[in-house]
Every structure is written in C-alpha cells, then in structure tokens.
C-alpha cells in the first residue's frame, strides 16, 4: 500500500488512534486532513497511554513524518500543549517529524467562546459539541473571514485580519449573547507569540505530501470523528463541521482523489456516540450501561459518558460504501465477552416500511427504529488471543456474521487497547 485512508465508520471513537499507530510502523507519512482538537485518539504502548488531539497518531514511531493538513482547524495553544506534553514524555517532536500546513485554519479564543454561547443559544436543539471552537472556525473559513496559520507569521497582515474578525465577534458576543468581548491587542499578542513558536513546523504540506508519495513513500491518511458525523453525509445537524471520511482527503490534505489507493473503515464490535443526535441502535440501561462499564466508554476529549448500543450494520454498511472501503477493522471485540446474547441492528423500520439501506434522505433519523437479530455470545476473555483460530467459535461466528452484513472483508480485529492486542486476518498487511 502506498496510500491508505483509515477512517471511523461509526460516530467516532472507534479506536482509530490505536489502529493508525499500529499501521504507522508500515508507512512513512501520516496525515490528518480534517477536524481539530475535538478528536481524542488514544494510543497505548506497553501500558503507557497517550491521547492525541491534533498530532497524527504516527508520532510515537521514530522516523515518520506527521502532517497536520490544510483541512484541519488548529488551536495553536492546544497544539503547543500537545507538543510539550510529548516532549516531556521523551517523544521526539521537531520541525522534521511534525509538519503543519500554513493554510490550516486557526481556532481563536473567540471561536471557543462562540462554540459555547451558540450551544447555549440553541437550548434543547444543542448539538453537544466538544466546545473546541470547531464549528465557529469552519464557519469563518466558509465565510472567508477566518485566519490561517500562515497569517500568524505575518504580524501586520495578522493584525488587520484579526481586528476585522474580532470586531464582528465582539459585537456578537456582547449584543447577542450578553457576554463580554475580547481585547484585540491582548489577543493579537497571544496569537503572534503562538505563531512564532509554531513557525518551525509550518510549510506547504500539500506539496510535501504529494512529493513524498511521488517519490514512492507510503502515506497514511488519519480520519478523525466518523462517517456518521460527516457534515454532508452524517446525521445532520448533529454532526461535526468537516468531511470525516475518505471524501475529506483531497481537499483537506491537497492530495489527488485518484491516488488514494486503499481505504479501511474502523468500527467497534458494538456502537457508541457522544453528544446529541439520533442513534438508532442505542440501548438504554441496563445493556447500554453494561457496555459502557465493560468498554470504559468515556470521551477521550471531554470525559463525557458515551452513549452505547449494539453494532448498527445499516449505518456501517453505508459509511463503508460511501468511502469505497476495501476492508473493515473491528475493535473492542473483547468488550463483548460475557454477554449471553449479542444483537446487531440489521435493518431499519422507516414509516412502517423495512429497509436494509441507510435512509440518508430522511429528514429525521430519530424516527427510524432499528430491527435487531441476535446470536449467542461467548464467555472467554479475548484479550490475550493473537490468532484468529484461537478465538472461541462464537466470537468467530460473530465476526463472520458482521463481515457478511457489512459487505467487505474484516481485515483486522482488536482485543484490547494496547498496540500488541490485535488479531490479523486475511488481507491485512502489517509487516
Ligand atoms: P479514536 O478517537 O477512534 O482514536 O478512539 P478513542 O481513543 O477516542 O476511543 C477508543 C478507546 O478504546 C480508547 O480508550 C482505546 O484505548 C480503547 N481501545 C481501542 N481498541 C480497543 C480494543 O480493542 N479493546 C478495548 N477494550 N479497548 C480498546
Ligand atoms: P474522534 O476523532 C466522538 C462529536 C461531538 C458532538 C459533535 C459535534 O476522537 O473520534 P464538534 O465539537 O465537532 O463541533 O462536536 O461531534 N464529536 C466526536 N464524537 N469522537 C470524536 O472524535 C468527536 N469529535 C466530535 O460530541 O456530538
Ligand atoms: Mg476519540
């Protein structure tokens, strides 16, 4: 594989960080192309846990180039915090192994404040955002009032752009939301200082990634969030503000669509969602609670309890089809040990009619009912299993059933948070 897309096939937190870290051993360049510090990608190596928000999950492997592409919304303070945190733990981070696009949008303090104020304004219609300023920053990008990382490196230019942007935001914060505005001089000084510290990492990452690929280097694109949170194809308006799947790569990384050779989706063996919005296979207590306790399902970014439910084959099939996936990685299989019976949403009931395909044209996905099928579970602990044939028969039956339902090969299984806890399967190449 010379270019591979790895993306979340559910509502986020599928275990992308772990799998991308694992695949990073086989690639030269790892690229984030969308989202921002709303992401929380967990990597566990030898019992040591790292949670990455903006830095690609290849950073723990020496010699890899990690790229934050132009499509990412970058909070400079958070990025520097993350860099410092890794350096303190002895992880090498420098201007060679971490590259930051000069065209990435900046998340300012006012974006984070507006994120919270807008949520409050929405009341019962709130999205349940991470509060990281993602929506307001991407909104400014589309409105062409945003600033990019490169702007922070040009003081006069930055001052002019920020003055104009902040004047409008202050009016909104004060007059609409009844809050106090921000001081322009103070904000300018803060962001110019942050820009200065980020300068060694900044460059034309699109050109760098294309050059690497054309020189025969292997490039891995790291999706954040999941397809069901995609701004165009997810459960709008309860989504994030970017294209989360393979579809986000060409624009967000500056990489030609026709050169994306392989795509893998990642899904948990069940399903979770953080924040508001439809979740057809959600299980109210006690099953949902049991999954949450067994899987320790609390947000890696906000610490919020994740909503839990059964695997939704209708939604995953849709996400994989949308991204042209060649295979699926199934994580957290170990979490299902001990469930007497395991269910899967195999169809939806929509207005009295049963459908196997995802109703993307439906205005209110909250009105669909999931239809389940169940299989007997297994009791054995799977966390030490490393070969497919060593899995209990019922666990294999479950995997093969999912494979049949989603329509692509399941190429890798994960049975615990650690890098080592994987079961390769068939097509998957990890040398
Ligand atoms: P991401 O956002 O897709 O990278 O996923 P998160 O890191 O937000 O959430 C996944 C959680 O599951 C993290 O706490 C991981 O350490 C953990 N995890 C990943 N794979 C497995 C697995 O196979 N089994 C178990 N039990 N935990 C896993
Ligand atoms: P990773 O990459 C799970 C959710 C939020 C909220 C909605 C919009 O770790 O899988 P935003 O702050 O993006 O405007 O919030 O999207 N959300 C995530 N849920 N995992 C994530 O990232 C998420 N990033 C955003 O909870 O419902
Ligand atoms: Mg996460």
Tab-separated table of C-alpha atoms and ligand atoms in Angstrom:
chain	number	residue	atom	x	y	z
A	1	UNK	CA	0.000	0.000	0.000
A	2	UNK	CA	1.378	3.411	-0.942
A	3	UNK	CA	-1.569	5.474	0.130
A	4	UNK	CA	-4.212	4.333	2.542
A	5	UNK	CA	-7.168	6.053	4.127
A	6	UNK	CA	-8.231	4.938	7.590
A	7	UNK	CA	-11.467	6.432	8.845
A	8	UNK	CA	-14.108	5.977	11.531
A	9	UNK	CA	-17.149	4.102	10.226
A	10	UNK	CA	-19.486	4.977	13.120
A	11	UNK	CA	-19.927	8.114	15.277
A	12	UNK	CA	-16.266	8.468	16.313
A	13	UNK	CA	-14.054	6.854	18.949
A	14	UNK	CA	-13.829	3.595	17.019
A	15	UNK	CA	-10.190	3.078	18.054
A	16	UNK	CA	-8.634	4.974	15.130
A	17	UNK	CA	-5.662	6.146	17.216
A	18	UNK	CA	-4.710	2.613	18.152
A	19	UNK	CA	-5.008	1.247	14.624
A	20	UNK	CA	-3.249	4.210	12.992
A	21	UNK	CA	-0.387	3.876	15.468
A	22	UNK	CA	-0.152	0.208	14.521
A	23	UNK	CA	-0.221	0.895	10.777
A	24	UNK	CA	2.328	3.674	11.193
A	25	UNK	CA	5.053	1.098	11.505
A	26	UNK	CA	4.476	0.323	7.813
A	27	UNK	CA	4.286	3.866	6.432
A	28	UNK	CA	6.459	6.967	6.040
A	29	UNK	CA	3.944	9.795	6.342
A	30	UNK	CA	0.784	10.093	8.472
A	31	UNK	CA	-1.628	12.894	7.589
A	32	UNK	CA	-4.545	14.438	9.498
A	33	UNK	CA	-6.811	16.181	6.974
A	34	UNK	CA	-9.861	17.441	8.922
A	35	UNK	CA	-11.277	18.097	12.351
A	36	UNK	CA	-9.267	19.565	15.157
A	37	UNK	CA	-8.785	19.092	18.867
A	38	UNK	CA	-12.351	17.776	19.085
A	39	UNK	CA	-10.652	14.471	18.277
A	40	UNK	CA	-9.163	12.337	21.027
A	41	UNK	CA	-7.149	9.442	19.637
A	42	UNK	CA	-5.850	7.033	22.248
A	43	UNK	CA	-2.680	5.039	21.735
A	44	UNK	CA	-1.469	2.590	24.371
A	45	UNK	CA	2.064	1.268	24.111
A	46	UNK	CA	3.397	-1.076	26.763
A	47	UNK	CA	0.773	0.126	29.228
A	48	UNK	CA	1.614	3.813	28.584
A	49	UNK	CA	-1.388	5.811	27.405
A	50	UNK	CA	-1.180	8.783	25.031
A	51	UNK	CA	-4.220	10.794	23.940
A	52	UNK	CA	-3.592	12.724	20.726
A	53	UNK	CA	-5.882	15.548	19.678
A	54	UNK	CA	-4.169	17.304	16.765
A	55	UNK	CA	-0.896	15.467	16.261
A	56	UNK	CA	-1.211	12.412	13.996
A	57	UNK	CA	-1.058	9.033	15.691
A	58	UNK	CA	2.181	8.143	13.891
A	59	UNK	CA	4.197	10.380	16.216
A	60	UNK	CA	5.176	7.530	18.546
A	61	UNK	CA	7.145	5.828	15.779
A	62	UNK	CA	10.541	7.384	15.143
A	63	UNK	CA	11.301	8.431	11.576
A	64	UNK	CA	7.706	9.028	10.457
A	65	UNK	CA	6.620	12.405	9.138
A	66	UNK	CA	3.371	13.547	10.758
A	67	UNK	CA	1.363	16.123	8.870
A	68	UNK	CA	-1.437	18.421	10.014
A	69	UNK	CA	-3.029	19.285	6.697
A	70	UNK	CA	-4.745	22.430	5.467
A	71	UNK	CA	-8.194	20.988	6.215
A	72	UNK	CA	-7.554	20.781	9.947
A	73	UNK	CA	-8.825	23.524	12.279
A	74	UNK	CA	-5.848	24.179	14.527
A	75	UNK	CA	-5.957	25.624	18.024
A	76	UNK	CA	-2.332	26.794	18.318
A	77	UNK	CA	-2.327	26.768	22.130
A	78	UNK	CA	-3.653	23.196	22.215
A	79	UNK	CA	-1.149	22.090	19.616
A	80	UNK	CA	1.770	23.518	21.577
A	81	UNK	CA	0.420	21.961	24.765
A	82	UNK	CA	0.351	18.627	22.983
A	83	UNK	CA	3.869	19.048	21.607
A	84	UNK	CA	5.180	19.979	25.076
A	85	UNK	CA	3.377	17.035	26.662
A	86	UNK	CA	5.003	14.599	24.237
A	87	UNK	CA	8.449	16.175	24.638
A	88	UNK	CA	8.138	15.853	28.424
A	89	UNK	CA	7.450	12.154	27.978
A	90	UNK	CA	10.528	11.717	25.823
A	91	UNK	CA	8.769	11.582	22.433
A	92	UNK	CA	10.747	13.365	19.712
A	93	UNK	CA	8.764	16.188	18.094
A	94	UNK	CA	10.542	18.650	15.821
A	95	UNK	CA	10.133	20.562	12.580
A	96	UNK	CA	11.028	17.448	10.620
A	97	UNK	CA	8.694	14.854	12.052
A	98	UNK	CA	5.785	17.241	12.580
A	99	UNK	CA	4.607	19.451	9.723
A	100	UNK	CA	1.806	21.979	9.909
A	101	UNK	CA	0.064	23.453	6.888
A	102	UNK	CA	0.354	27.212	6.559
A	103	UNK	CA	-3.174	27.051	5.131
A	104	UNK	CA	-4.805	25.354	8.129
A	105	UNK	CA	-7.489	27.471	9.775
A	106	UNK	CA	-6.686	28.945	13.178
A	107	UNK	CA	-9.027	28.395	16.100
A	108	UNK	CA	-9.033	31.568	18.186
A	109	UNK	CA	-10.276	32.157	21.698
A	110	UNK	CA	-13.406	33.778	20.243
A	111	UNK	CA	-14.210	30.576	18.335
A	112	UNK	CA	-14.158	28.552	21.537
A	113	UNK	CA	-16.345	31.106	23.317
A	114	UNK	CA	-18.773	31.299	20.396
A	115	UNK	CA	-18.975	27.488	20.335
A	116	UNK	CA	-20.237	27.536	23.930
A	117	UNK	CA	-22.501	30.565	23.515
A	118	UNK	CA	-24.108	29.140	20.361
A	119	UNK	CA	-24.756	25.859	22.124
A	120	UNK	CA	-26.454	27.751	24.950
A	121	UNK	CA	-28.489	29.727	22.400
A	122	UNK	CA	-29.669	26.502	20.758
A	123	UNK	CA	-31.112	25.256	24.064
A	124	UNK	CA	-32.823	21.884	23.582
A	125	UNK	CA	-31.600	21.845	19.995
A	126	UNK	CA	-27.958	21.833	21.099
A	127	UNK	CA	-25.512	19.556	19.314
A	128	UNK	CA	-23.451	18.625	22.354
A	129	UNK	CA	-20.211	19.852	20.785
A	130	UNK	CA	-16.816	19.364	22.367
A	131	UNK	CA	-16.550	23.135	22.901
A	132	UNK	CA	-13.262	23.271	20.996
A	133	UNK	CA	-14.357	26.002	18.586
A	134	UNK	CA	-14.651	23.662	15.618
A	135	UNK	CA	-17.983	24.827	14.174
A	136	UNK	CA	-17.281	28.580	14.506
A	137	UNK	CA	-13.821	28.202	12.961
A	138	UNK	CA	-15.042	26.233	9.947
A	139	UNK	CA	-17.942	28.689	9.603
A	140	UNK	CA	-15.428	31.541	9.338
A	141	UNK	CA	-13.431	29.536	6.808
A	142	UNK	CA	-16.504	29.206	4.609
A	143	UNK	CA	-17.390	32.872	5.214
A	144	UNK	CA	-13.792	33.783	4.292
A	145	UNK	CA	-13.294	35.754	7.466
A	146	UNK	CA	-11.009	33.207	9.124
A	147	UNK	CA	-7.246	33.409	9.529
A	148	UNK	CA	-4.825	30.681	8.578
A	149	UNK	CA	-1.682	29.520	10.359
A	150	UNK	CA	0.476	31.376	7.813
A	151	UNK	CA	-1.280	34.633	8.748
A	152	UNK	CA	0.071	34.333	12.294
A	153	UNK	CA	3.585	34.576	10.899
A	154	UNK	CA	2.936	37.986	9.286
A	155	UNK	CA	2.280	40.469	12.121
A	156	UNK	CA	0.816	43.358	10.094
A	157	UNK	CA	-1.361	41.141	7.994
A	158	UNK	CA	-2.475	39.228	11.080
A	159	UNK	CA	-3.352	42.447	12.900
A	160	UNK	CA	-5.531	43.668	10.051
A	161	UNK	CA	-7.389	40.405	9.620
A	162	UNK	CA	-7.849	39.767	13.336
A	163	UNK	CA	-9.022	43.316	14.002
A	164	UNK	CA	-11.795	42.928	11.440
A	165	UNK	CA	-12.772	39.444	12.601
A	166	UNK	CA	-12.801	40.292	16.281
A	167	UNK	CA	-14.839	43.461	15.799
A	168	UNK	CA	-17.684	41.353	14.422
A	169	UNK	CA	-17.286	38.583	17.026
A	170	UNK	CA	-17.194	41.063	19.881
A	171	UNK	CA	-20.425	42.632	18.649
A	172	UNK	CA	-21.988	39.164	18.554
A	173	UNK	CA	-20.686	38.144	21.955
A	174	UNK	CA	-21.805	41.395	23.558
A	175	UNK	CA	-25.028	42.216	21.773
A	176	UNK	CA	-26.450	38.784	21.015
A	177	UNK	CA	-25.040	36.627	23.772
A	178	UNK	CA	-24.774	39.244	26.530
A	179	UNK	CA	-21.168	38.354	27.266
A	180	UNK	CA	-18.064	40.492	27.302
A	181	UNK	CA	-15.887	40.753	24.224
A	182	UNK	CA	-12.146	40.152	23.922
A	183	UNK	CA	-9.380	42.721	23.885
A	184	UNK	CA	-7.869	42.965	20.416
A	185	UNK	CA	-4.319	43.944	21.490
A	186	UNK	CA	-4.187	41.144	24.015
A	187	UNK	CA	-5.457	38.537	21.555
A	188	UNK	CA	-3.088	39.719	18.848
A	189	UNK	CA	-0.100	39.475	21.190
A	190	UNK	CA	-1.111	35.973	22.326
A	191	UNK	CA	-1.610	34.611	18.826
A	192	UNK	CA	1.508	36.219	17.334
A	193	UNK	CA	3.539	34.621	20.134
A	194	UNK	CA	1.919	31.239	19.482
A	195	UNK	CA	2.612	31.642	15.759
A	196	UNK	CA	6.255	32.331	16.441
A	197	UNK	CA	6.580	29.100	18.395
A	198	UNK	CA	4.855	27.141	15.658
A	199	UNK	CA	6.931	28.636	12.833
A	200	UNK	CA	9.484	25.781	12.632
A	201	UNK	CA	6.701	23.322	11.838
A	202	UNK	CA	4.921	25.380	9.175
A	203	UNK	CA	5.095	24.758	5.455
A	204	UNK	CA	3.287	23.822	2.253
A	205	UNK	CA	2.274	20.387	3.472
A	206	UNK	CA	0.182	19.579	0.394
A	207	UNK	CA	3.293	19.820	-1.767
A	208	UNK	CA	5.291	17.865	0.812
A	209	UNK	CA	2.783	15.004	0.900
A	210	UNK	CA	2.473	14.816	-2.900
A	211	UNK	CA	6.249	14.899	-3.265
A	212	UNK	CA	6.644	12.090	-0.733
A	213	UNK	CA	4.009	9.957	-2.471
A	214	UNK	CA	5.508	10.575	-5.905
A	215	UNK	CA	8.902	9.549	-4.557
A	216	UNK	CA	7.460	6.174	-3.548
A	217	UNK	CA	6.868	6.902	0.146
A	218	UNK	CA	3.869	5.332	1.828
A	219	UNK	CA	1.226	7.758	3.041
A	220	UNK	CA	-1.495	7.057	5.611
A	221	UNK	CA	-4.448	9.422	5.996
A	222	UNK	CA	-5.830	9.528	9.527
A	223	UNK	CA	-9.516	10.343	9.749
A	224	UNK	CA	-10.941	11.992	12.826
A	225	UNK	CA	-14.537	11.579	14.057
A	226	UNK	CA	-16.568	9.125	11.962
A	227	UNK	CA	-18.630	8.984	8.793
A	228	UNK	CA	-21.893	9.371	10.697
A	229	UNK	CA	-20.569	12.723	11.969
A	230	UNK	CA	-19.681	13.898	8.441
A	231	UNK	CA	-21.056	17.377	7.695
A	232	UNK	CA	-22.596	16.270	4.371
A	233	UNK	CA	-23.319	12.577	4.837
A	234	UNK	CA	-23.843	12.158	8.571
A	235	UNK	CA	-26.795	12.700	10.869
A	236	UNK	CA	-27.068	16.443	10.129
A	237	UNK	CA	-27.324	18.754	12.043
A	238	UNK	CA	-25.927	16.525	14.798
A	239	UNK	CA	-22.550	16.231	13.117
A	240	UNK	CA	-19.152	17.875	13.190
A	241	UNK	CA	-18.174	20.550	10.661
A	242	UNK	CA	-15.901	18.636	8.281
A	243	UNK	CA	-15.837	15.745	5.807
A	244	UNK	CA	-14.637	12.943	8.004
A	245	UNK	CA	-14.183	10.032	5.622
A	246	UNK	CA	-12.035	9.375	2.586
A	247	UNK	CA	-14.046	12.173	0.937
A	248	UNK	CA	-12.232	14.750	3.095
A	249	UNK	CA	-8.731	13.813	1.957
A	250	UNK	CA	-8.372	15.546	-1.424
A	251	UNK	CA	-9.498	18.932	-0.113
A	252	UNK	CA	-8.082	18.640	3.400
A	253	UNK	CA	-4.653	17.309	2.527
A	254	UNK	CA	-4.106	18.593	-1.001
A	255	UNK	CA	-3.833	15.049	-2.322
A	256	UNK	CA	-5.470	13.835	-5.566
A	257	UNK	CA	-8.555	11.671	-5.029
A	258	UNK	CA	-7.484	9.250	-7.750
A	259	UNK	CA	-4.262	8.491	-5.879
A	260	UNK	CA	-6.000	7.179	-2.757
A	261	UNK	CA	-5.356	3.503	-3.322
A	262	UNK	CA	-6.850	1.731	-0.331
A	263	UNK	CA	-9.408	2.600	2.302
A	264	UNK	CA	-10.189	0.903	5.598
A	265	UNK	CA	-13.053	1.732	7.901
A	266	UNK	CA	-12.838	1.142	11.622
A	267	UNK	CA	-15.812	0.162	13.759
A	268	UNK	CA	-16.264	-1.117	17.254
A	269	UNK	CA	-17.891	-4.519	17.716
A	270	UNK	CA	-20.781	-2.500	19.177
A	271	UNK	CA	-21.514	1.219	18.811
A	272	UNK	CA	-21.084	4.430	20.786
A	273	UNK	CA	-21.894	8.088	20.322
A	274	UNK	CA	-21.018	11.204	22.341
A	275	UNK	CA	-23.217	14.287	22.232
A	276	UNK	CA	-26.767	14.706	20.967
A	277	UNK	CA	-28.489	13.311	17.907
A	278	UNK	CA	-30.052	10.156	16.521
A	279	UNK	CA	-28.531	6.808	17.378
A	280	UNK	CA	-30.914	4.085	16.166
A	281	UNK	CA	-29.224	1.129	17.895
A	282	UNK	CA	-28.739	2.904	21.241
A	283	UNK	CA	-29.525	0.738	24.257
A	284	UNK	CA	-30.992	2.314	27.319
A	285	UNK	CA	-29.838	0.807	30.617
A	286	UNK	CA	-29.058	-1.885	31.620
A	287	UNK	CA	-27.447	-3.147	28.365
A	288	UNK	CA	-26.028	0.252	27.429
A	289	UNK	CA	-24.634	0.678	30.913
A	290	UNK	CA	-23.110	-2.773	30.810
A	291	UNK	CA	-21.356	-1.969	27.522
A	292	UNK	CA	-20.175	1.395	28.913
A	293	UNK	CA	-18.742	-0.247	32.033
A	294	UNK	CA	-17.115	-3.130	30.143
A	295	UNK	CA	-15.624	-0.836	27.479
A	296	UNK	CA	-14.861	2.063	29.837
A	297	UNK	CA	-16.771	4.252	27.407
A	298	UNK	CA	-15.995	7.808	28.455
A	299	UNK	CA	-14.880	10.510	25.989
A	300	UNK	CA	-11.119	10.847	25.464
A	301	UNK	CA	-11.509	14.618	24.898
A	302	UNK	CA	-14.318	15.707	27.200
A	303	UNK	CA	-14.641	12.789	29.657
A	304	UNK	CA	-18.386	12.613	28.914
A	305	UNK	CA	-20.030	9.171	29.271
A	306	UNK	CA	-20.544	7.767	25.787
A	307	UNK	CA	-23.995	6.606	24.747
A	308	UNK	CA	-23.751	2.867	23.977
A	309	UNK	CA	-25.643	0.403	21.833
A	310	UNK	CA	-25.394	-2.565	19.520
A	311	UNK	CA	-23.497	-2.666	16.234
A	312	UNK	CA	-25.522	-0.905	13.563
A	313	UNK	CA	-24.880	-2.805	10.332
A	314	UNK	CA	-27.101	-0.443	8.320
A	315	UNK	CA	-25.046	2.628	9.276
A	316	UNK	CA	-21.648	0.904	8.959
A	317	UNK	CA	-22.531	-0.560	5.561
A	318	UNK	CA	-23.493	2.943	4.422
A	319	UNK	CA	-20.256	4.513	5.711
A	320	UNK	CA	-18.088	1.857	4.095
A	321	UNK	CA	-19.889	2.198	0.778
A	322	UNK	CA	-19.614	5.978	0.879
A	323	UNK	CA	-15.854	5.799	1.363
A	324	UNK	CA	-15.263	2.923	-1.029
A	325	UNK	CA	-13.760	0.833	1.761
A	326	UNK	CA	-11.693	-2.213	0.887
A	327	UNK	CA	-11.997	-3.619	4.355
A	328	UNK	CA	-13.107	-3.088	7.922
A	329	UNK	CA	-11.147	-3.202	11.172
A	330	UNK	CA	-13.265	-4.289	14.145
A	331	UNK	CA	-12.105	-3.074	17.549
A	332	UNK	CA	-13.195	-3.759	21.149
A	333	UNK	CA	-14.264	-7.318	20.406
A	334	UNK	CA	-13.003	-8.218	23.895
A	335	UNK	CA	-15.622	-5.932	25.466
A	336	UNK	CA	-18.455	-8.240	24.384
A	337	UNK	CA	-17.152	-11.246	26.377
A	338	UNK	CA	-19.746	-12.332	28.922
A	339	UNK	CA	-22.848	-11.086	27.093
A	340	UNK	CA	-25.260	-14.038	26.914
A	341	UNK	CA	-26.659	-12.731	23.677
A	342	UNK	CA	-25.292	-10.168	21.232
A	343	UNK	CA	-27.604	-8.206	18.952
A	344	UNK	CA	-26.977	-6.339	15.738
A	345	UNK	CA	-29.223	-3.808	14.016
A	346	UNK	CA	-29.554	-5.399	10.593
A	347	UNK	CA	-32.414	-3.282	9.212
A	348	UNK	CA	-34.387	-0.138	9.976
A	349	UNK	CA	-38.112	0.346	10.107
A	350	UNK	CA	-38.916	3.665	8.463
A	351	UNK	CA	-42.562	4.773	8.464
A	352	UNK	CA	-43.915	1.219	8.572
A	353	UNK	CA	-41.516	0.008	5.905
A	354	UNK	CA	-38.422	-2.165	6.457
A	355	UNK	CA	-35.179	-1.127	4.771
A	356	UNK	CA	-31.712	-2.554	4.648
A	357	UNK	CA	-30.185	0.578	3.156
A	358	UNK	CA	-29.450	3.688	5.173
A	359	UNK	CA	-32.109	6.387	4.629
A	360	UNK	CA	-29.749	9.315	4.020
A	361	UNK	CA	-32.598	11.341	2.575
A	362	UNK	CA	-34.661	11.147	5.737
A	363	UNK	CA	-35.094	14.495	7.492
A	364	UNK	CA	-35.381	12.974	10.959
A	365	UNK	CA	-33.290	9.872	11.527
A	366	UNK	CA	-34.636	9.893	15.074
A	367	UNK	CA	-37.872	8.477	13.670
A	368	UNK	CA	-36.337	5.203	12.455
A	369	UNK	CA	-36.477	2.078	14.542
A	370	UNK	CA	-33.655	-0.422	14.462
A	371	UNK	CA	-34.584	-4.051	13.834
A	372	UNK	CA	-32.275	-6.496	15.570
A	373	UNK	CA	-31.086	-10.023	15.120
A	374	UNK	CA	-29.278	-11.826	17.923
A	375	UNK	CA	-26.671	-14.523	18.317
A	376	UNK	CA	-25.388	-16.314	21.417
A	377	UNK	CA	-22.324	-14.701	22.981
A	378	UNK	CA	-19.162	-16.190	24.486
A	379	UNK	CA	-17.730	-16.103	27.994
A	380	UNK	CA	-13.990	-16.402	27.321
A	381	UNK	CA	-11.591	-13.483	27.837
A	382	UNK	CA	-10.221	-12.498	24.409
A	383	UNK	CA	-7.532	-10.020	25.470
A	384	UNK	CA	-4.640	-12.483	25.147
A	385	UNK	CA	-5.754	-14.016	21.828
A	386	UNK	CA	-3.469	-13.177	18.873
A	387	UNK	CA	-4.566	-15.709	16.235
A	388	UNK	CA	-7.951	-15.863	14.621
A	389	UNK	CA	-8.222	-19.627	15.034
A	390	UNK	CA	-7.670	-19.250	18.796
A	391	UNK	CA	-10.832	-17.204	19.206
A	392	UNK	CA	-13.849	-19.040	20.655
A	393	UNK	CA	-16.115	-20.390	17.918
A	394	UNK	CA	-18.927	-17.991	18.882
A	395	UNK	CA	-16.634	-14.968	18.620
A	396	UNK	CA	-15.578	-16.133	15.141
A	397	UNK	CA	-19.213	-16.682	14.225
A	398	UNK	CA	-19.934	-13.116	15.322
A	399	UNK	CA	-17.064	-11.667	13.260
A	400	UNK	CA	-18.093	-13.651	10.178
A	401	UNK	CA	-21.703	-12.583	10.634
A	402	UNK	CA	-20.643	-8.914	10.792
A	403	UNK	CA	-18.494	-9.438	7.707
A	404	UNK	CA	-21.464	-10.781	5.812
A	405	UNK	CA	-23.620	-7.865	6.949
A	406	UNK	CA	-21.194	-5.060	6.084
A	407	UNK	CA	-20.178	-6.466	2.721
A	408	UNK	CA	-16.385	-6.014	2.937
A	409	UNK	CA	-13.708	-8.265	4.458
A	410	UNK	CA	-12.907	-7.755	8.134
A	411	UNK	CA	-9.158	-7.413	7.864
A	412	UNK	CA	-8.066	-6.944	11.465
A	413	UNK	CA	-9.510	-7.406	14.940
A	414	UNK	CA	-8.576	-5.585	18.105
A	415	UNK	CA	-8.986	-7.201	21.512
A	416	UNK	CA	-7.600	-4.594	23.898
A	417	UNK	CA	-6.209	-1.067	23.987
A	418	UNK	CA	-2.538	-1.977	23.672
A	419	UNK	CA	-0.676	-1.863	20.367
A	420	UNK	CA	0.033	-5.593	20.715
A	421	UNK	CA	-3.583	-6.635	21.204
A	422	UNK	CA	-4.561	-7.347	17.618
A	423	UNK	CA	-5.558	-10.349	15.543
A	424	UNK	CA	-4.548	-10.044	11.883
A	425	UNK	CA	-6.992	-11.545	9.477
A	426	UNK	CA	-6.544	-12.453	5.864
A	427	UNK	CA	-5.945	-9.461	3.669
A	428	UNK	CA	-4.344	-7.184	6.156
A	429	UNK	CA	-0.700	-6.354	5.523
A	430	UNK	CA	1.300	-5.336	8.583
A	431	UNK	CA	4.881	-6.397	8.163
B	1	LIG	P1	-10.478	7.131	18.418
B	1	LIG	O1	-10.986	8.514	18.667
B	1	LIG	O2	-11.158	6.460	17.287
B	1	LIG	O3	-8.980	7.079	18.294
B	1	LIG	O4	-10.853	6.286	19.722
B	1	LIG	P2	-10.699	6.766	21.247
B	1	LIG	O5	-9.276	6.744	21.616
B	1	LIG	O6	-11.464	8.009	21.487
B	1	LIG	O7	-11.517	5.650	21.987
B	1	LIG	C1	-11.190	4.306	21.875
B	1	LIG	C2	-10.970	3.747	23.288
B	1	LIG	O8	-10.945	2.341	23.224
B	1	LIG	C3	-9.626	4.139	23.865
B	1	LIG	O9	-9.735	4.223	25.256
B	1	LIG	C4	-8.714	2.985	23.449
B	1	LIG	O10	-7.603	2.838	24.317
B	1	LIG	C5	-9.672	1.837	23.588
B	1	LIG	N1	-9.464	0.701	22.696
B	1	LIG	C6	-9.014	0.696	21.408
B	1	LIG	N2	-9.069	-0.558	20.900
B	1	LIG	C7	-9.564	-1.328	21.893
B	1	LIG	C8	-9.901	-2.723	21.983
B	1	LIG	O11	-9.777	-3.490	21.040
B	1	LIG	N3	-10.414	-3.159	23.179
B	1	LIG	C9	-10.609	-2.337	24.236
B	1	LIG	N4	-11.097	-2.854	25.347
B	1	LIG	N5	-10.317	-1.024	24.179
B	1	LIG	C10	-9.824	-0.535	23.028
B	2	LIG	P1	-12.612	11.206	17.466
B	2	LIG	O1	-11.674	11.625	16.359
B	2	LIG	C1	-16.664	11.306	19.038
B	2	LIG	C2	-18.989	14.930	18.311
B	2	LIG	C3	-19.364	15.791	19.499
B	2	LIG	C4	-20.668	16.367	19.026
B	2	LIG	C5	-20.436	16.576	17.533
B	2	LIG	C6	-20.019	17.996	17.160
B	2	LIG	O2	-11.958	11.073	18.789
B	2	LIG	O3	-13.415	10.025	17.047
B	2	LIG	P2	-17.774	19.378	17.482
B	2	LIG	O4	-17.010	19.731	18.726
B	2	LIG	O5	-17.003	18.596	16.480
B	2	LIG	O6	-18.463	20.562	16.879
B	2	LIG	O7	-18.969	18.436	18.009
B	2	LIG	O8	-19.393	15.685	17.169
B	2	LIG	N1	-17.543	14.654	18.160
B	2	LIG	C7	-16.982	13.471	18.421
B	2	LIG	N2	-17.510	12.335	18.923
B	2	LIG	N3	-15.371	11.337	18.676
B	2	LIG	C8	-14.832	12.447	18.154
B	2	LIG	O9	-13.586	12.480	17.629
B	2	LIG	C9	-15.638	13.601	18.049
B	2	LIG	N4	-15.420	14.868	17.609
B	2	LIG	C10	-16.603	15.496	17.663
B	2	LIG	O10	-19.507	15.026	20.668
B	2	LIG	O11	-21.693	15.423	19.161
B	3	LIG	MG1	-11.787	9.650	20.227
